[in-house]
C-alpha positions as YAML, in Angstrom:
chain: A
units: angstrom
residues:
- id: 1
  name: MET
  ca: [80.29, 153.85, 136.45]
- id: 2
  name: SER
  ca: [83.39, 155.54, 136.50]
- id: 3
  name: ARG
  ca: [86.18, 154.45, 139.09]
- id: 4
  name: SER
  ca: [85.73, 157.85, 141.05]
- id: 5
  name: SER
  ca: [81.93, 156.93, 141.83]
- id: 6
  name: LEU
  ca: [82.79, 153.59, 143.32]
- id: 7
  name: HIS
  ca: [82.08, 153.08, 147.11]
- id: 8
  name: ALA
  ca: [84.02, 150.70, 149.24]
- id: 9
  name: LYS
  ca: [81.75, 147.76, 150.27]
- id: 10
  name: ILE
  ca: [81.73, 145.49, 153.41]
- id: 11
  name: VAL
  ca: [79.12, 142.84, 152.70]
- id: 12
  name: THR
  ca: [78.30, 140.28, 155.62]
- id: 13
  name: PRO
  ca: [76.87, 136.84, 154.69]
- id: 14
  name: GLU
  ca: [73.49, 138.00, 156.22]
- id: 15
  name: ARG
  ca: [73.27, 140.90, 153.60]
- id: 16
  name: ALA
  ca: [74.54, 139.05, 150.73]
- id: 17
  name: LEU
  ca: [71.79, 138.52, 147.91]
- id: 18
  name: PRO
  ca: [70.42, 134.95, 147.96]
- id: 19
  name: LEU
  ca: [69.55, 133.29, 144.97]
- id: 20
  name: ARG
  ca: [68.57, 129.93, 143.74]
- id: 21
  name: ALA
  ca: [69.76, 128.87, 140.46]
- id: 22
  name: PHE
  ca: [69.94, 125.34, 138.78]
- id: 23
  name: GLY
  ca: [68.82, 123.73, 142.13]
- id: 24
  name: LEU
  ca: [71.85, 125.72, 144.10]
- id: 25
  name: ASP
  ca: [71.95, 127.97, 146.92]
- id: 26
  name: LEU
  ca: [73.94, 130.85, 145.79]
- id: 27
  name: ARG
  ca: [74.63, 134.24, 147.46]
- id: 28
  name: VAL
  ca: [75.99, 137.26, 145.68]
- id: 29
  name: LEU
  ca: [78.51, 139.26, 147.72]
- id: 30
  name: LEU
  ca: [79.72, 141.64, 145.24]
- id: 31
  name: THR
  ca: [77.49, 142.73, 142.37]
- id: 32
  name: THR
  ca: [78.93, 143.70, 138.93]
- id: 33
  name: GLU
  ca: [77.09, 147.38, 139.38]
- id: 34
  name: ALA
  ca: [79.34, 147.52, 143.12]
- id: 35
  name: THR
  ca: [82.48, 147.02, 141.33]
- id: 36
  name: GLY
  ca: [82.08, 149.00, 138.21]
- id: 37
  name: GLY
  ca: [81.95, 146.02, 136.24]
- id: 38
  name: THR
  ca: [85.33, 144.77, 137.31]
- id: 39
  name: ILE
  ca: [84.28, 141.79, 139.50]
- id: 40
  name: SER
  ca: [81.34, 139.82, 140.74]
- id: 41
  name: VAL
  ca: [81.71, 137.51, 143.88]
- id: 42
  name: LEU
  ca: [79.37, 134.88, 145.11]
- id: 43
  name: THR
  ca: [79.10, 131.94, 147.06]
- id: 44
  name: ALA
  ca: [77.58, 128.53, 146.14]
- id: 45
  name: GLU
  ca: [76.59, 125.48, 147.72]
- id: 46
  name: HIS
  ca: [76.76, 121.94, 146.36]
- id: 47
  name: GLU
  ca: [75.44, 118.71, 147.59]
- id: 48
  name: PRO
  ca: [77.12, 115.63, 146.99]
- id: 49
  name: GLY
  ca: [77.34, 114.92, 143.35]
- id: 50
  name: GLU
  ca: [76.44, 118.26, 142.43]
- id: 51
  name: GLY
  ca: [78.08, 120.50, 139.71]
- id: 52
  name: PRO
  ca: [77.80, 121.99, 136.40]
- id: 53
  name: PRO
  ca: [79.00, 119.82, 133.31]
- id: 54
  name: ASP
  ca: [82.03, 120.87, 131.01]
- id: 55
  name: HIS
  ca: [81.65, 124.56, 130.18]
- id: 56
  name: VAL
  ca: [83.43, 127.66, 128.91]
- id: 57
  name: HIS
  ca: [83.46, 131.47, 128.95]
- id: 58
  name: TYR
  ca: [85.15, 133.23, 126.39]
- id: 59
  name: SER
  ca: [84.67, 136.90, 127.89]
- id: 60
  name: GLN
  ca: [85.30, 136.17, 131.50]
- id: 61
  name: ASP
  ca: [88.07, 134.50, 133.76]
- id: 62
  name: GLU
  ca: [86.81, 132.73, 136.61]
- id: 63
  name: LEU
  ca: [88.44, 132.16, 140.24]
- id: 64
  name: PHE
  ca: [87.12, 129.89, 142.67]
- id: 65
  name: PHE
  ca: [88.31, 129.14, 146.33]
- id: 66
  name: ILE
  ca: [87.20, 126.22, 148.21]
- id: 67
  name: LEU
  ca: [85.73, 127.35, 151.67]
- id: 68
  name: GLU
  ca: [84.00, 123.68, 152.85]
- id: 69
  name: GLY
  ca: [84.03, 120.16, 151.55]
- id: 70
  name: LEU
  ca: [85.64, 118.29, 148.83]
- id: 71
  name: TYR
  ca: [85.43, 118.89, 144.95]
- id: 72
  name: GLU
  ca: [86.59, 117.03, 141.95]
- id: 73
  name: LEU
  ca: [87.84, 119.84, 139.46]
- id: 74
  name: THR
  ca: [88.51, 119.32, 135.67]
- id: 75
  name: VAL
  ca: [90.30, 122.42, 134.36]
- id: 76
  name: ASP
  ca: [91.74, 122.35, 130.69]
- id: 77
  name: GLY
  ca: [91.53, 118.30, 130.72]
- id: 78
  name: ARG
  ca: [93.12, 117.68, 134.07]
- id: 79
  name: THR
  ca: [91.30, 116.35, 136.89]
- id: 80
  name: THR
  ca: [92.22, 116.80, 140.49]
- id: 81
  name: THR
  ca: [90.39, 116.57, 143.87]
- id: 82
  name: ALA
  ca: [90.76, 119.34, 146.39]
- id: 83
  name: GLY
  ca: [89.56, 120.56, 149.46]
- id: 84
  name: PRO
  ca: [89.21, 123.54, 151.85]
- id: 85
  name: GLY
  ca: [92.03, 126.34, 150.96]
- id: 86
  name: THR
  ca: [92.38, 125.48, 147.59]
- id: 87
  name: ILE
  ca: [92.19, 128.11, 144.87]
- id: 88
  name: VAL
  ca: [91.71, 127.80, 141.23]
- id: 89
  name: PHE
  ca: [92.17, 130.14, 138.44]
- id: 90
  name: ILE
  ca: [90.64, 129.46, 135.22]
- id: 91
  name: PRO
  ca: [91.47, 131.80, 132.37]
- id: 92
  name: ARG
  ca: [88.89, 132.62, 129.48]
- id: 93
  name: ASN
  ca: [88.51, 129.98, 126.88]
- id: 94
  name: VAL
  ca: [89.63, 127.07, 129.25]
- id: 95
  name: VAL
  ca: [86.79, 124.10, 129.44]
- id: 96
  name: HIS
  ca: [86.01, 123.52, 133.14]
- id: 97
  name: ARG
  ca: [83.63, 121.78, 135.39]
- id: 98
  name: PHE
  ca: [83.68, 120.85, 138.87]
- id: 99
  name: LYS
  ca: [81.44, 118.71, 141.50]
- id: 100
  name: ASN
  ca: [81.10, 118.06, 145.20]
- id: 101
  name: ALA
  ca: [82.95, 114.67, 145.27]
- id: 102
  name: GLY
  ca: [82.59, 114.44, 149.41]
- id: 103
  name: ASP
  ca: [79.54, 113.47, 151.27]
- id: 104
  name: THR
  ca: [78.56, 116.54, 152.70]
- id: 105
  name: THR
  ca: [77.62, 119.99, 151.77]
- id: 106
  name: ALA
  ca: [80.70, 121.68, 149.97]
- id: 107
  name: ARG
  ca: [80.92, 125.57, 149.32]
- id: 108
  name: MET
  ca: [83.12, 127.96, 147.31]
- id: 109
  name: LEU
  ca: [83.66, 131.66, 146.75]
- id: 110
  name: ASP
  ca: [83.42, 132.07, 142.93]
- id: 111
  name: TRP
  ca: [84.91, 135.43, 141.27]
- id: 112
  name: SER
  ca: [84.23, 136.46, 137.63]
- id: 113
  name: LEU
  ca: [86.56, 139.38, 136.10]
- id: 114
  name: PRO
  ca: [84.72, 140.97, 134.61]
- id: 115
  name: GLY
  ca: [81.63, 140.83, 136.55]
- id: 116
  name: GLY
  ca: [78.34, 139.39, 135.14]
- id: 117
  name: GLN
  ca: [77.83, 136.01, 136.78]
- id: 118
  name: ASP
  ca: [75.72, 137.23, 139.30]
- id: 119
  name: HIS
  ca: [73.67, 138.76, 136.21]
- id: 120
  name: TYR
  ca: [73.88, 135.20, 134.83]
- id: 121
  name: PHE
  ca: [72.42, 133.50, 138.01]
- id: 122
  name: LYS
  ca: [69.86, 135.92, 138.88]
- id: 123
  name: ALA
  ca: [68.39, 135.31, 135.51]
- id: 124
  name: ILE
  ca: [68.26, 131.83, 135.65]
- id: 125
  name: SER
  ca: [66.87, 132.34, 139.28]
- id: 126
  name: GLU
  ca: [64.25, 134.35, 138.02]
- id: 127
  name: LEU
  ca: [63.47, 131.83, 135.19]
- id: 128
  name: ALA
  ca: [63.29, 128.82, 137.50]
- id: 129
  name: ALA
  ca: [60.98, 131.09, 139.92]
- id: 130
  name: GLY
  ca: [58.32, 131.30, 137.05]
- id: 131
  name: ASP
  ca: [56.41, 128.48, 135.27]
- id: 132
  name: GLY
  ca: [58.03, 128.51, 131.67]
- id: 133
  name: PHE
  ca: [61.42, 127.20, 132.58]
- id: 134
  name: THR
  ca: [62.96, 124.94, 129.75]
- id: 135
  name: ASP
  ca: [66.27, 123.87, 128.83]
- id: 136
  name: GLU
  ca: [66.33, 125.63, 125.55]
- id: 137
  name: LYS
  ca: [65.42, 129.16, 127.73]
- id: 138
  name: ALA
  ca: [68.37, 128.40, 129.96]
- id: 139
  name: LEU
  ca: [70.78, 127.50, 126.99]
- id: 140
  name: GLU
  ca: [69.27, 130.98, 125.53]
- id: 141
  name: ILE
  ca: [70.34, 132.84, 129.14]
- id: 142
  name: SER
  ca: [73.74, 130.86, 129.25]
- id: 143
  name: ARG
  ca: [74.56, 132.09, 125.64]
- id: 144
  name: LYS
  ca: [73.81, 135.83, 126.63]
- id: 145
  name: PHE
  ca: [75.87, 135.71, 129.78]
- id: 146
  name: ASP
  ca: [78.69, 133.83, 127.93]
- id: 147
  name: THR
  ca: [78.54, 130.37, 129.43]
- id: 148
  name: TYR
  ca: [78.77, 127.51, 126.60]
- id: 149
  name: PHE
  ca: [78.44, 123.67, 127.01]
- id: 150
  name: PRO
  ca: [80.46, 121.51, 124.65]
- id: 151
  name: ALA
  ca: [78.61, 118.24, 125.05]
- id: 152
  name: LEU
  ca: [75.63, 120.44, 123.57]
- id: 153
  name: GLY
  ca: [77.42, 121.57, 120.48]
- id: 154
  name: ARG
  ca: [77.19, 125.09, 121.47]
- id: 155
  name: THR
  ca: [80.70, 126.21, 122.26]
- id: 156
  name: ARG
  ca: [80.99, 129.31, 120.29]
- id: 157
  name: LYS
  ca: [79.40, 132.46, 120.09]
- id: 158
  name: ALA
  ca: [77.61, 133.06, 116.75]
- id: 159
  name: GLY
  ca: [80.13, 134.78, 114.31]
- id: 160
  name: SER
  ca: [83.25, 133.60, 116.07]
- id: 161
  name: ALA
  ca: [85.89, 131.35, 115.21]
...
């Protein structure tokens, strides 16, 4: 999509695309397509204790903005606890994780640059909606969409250093 074919977007929460991936409630506010691949934006809700394990993206930067609740964030080996109004920039190649450290539902905005996280969560959501969900299939989708988990020994794309 060329820049000249992009259109301004206003997406209210009611018009966001709802997804359920990894048991989480997500809402896609801006799709990769809507921004010509530049960015994708979603909101995610996490119940107490929920959050992904250490992971890394090699071709995307990520940005979180905490809307509600309390998160424990570990970025590049540094752990901090942060609440509403906190913004976190995670450049590509940096291992990171987060979890809801509070006792109520927490919410964050999540940007991926370039876009693509919306495609990843949509693929996981579709896999979960079917009857063939396996950890191996989820890992295949993760690799396809540039998400790698160091604890599983799968931190590099095939052929990369």
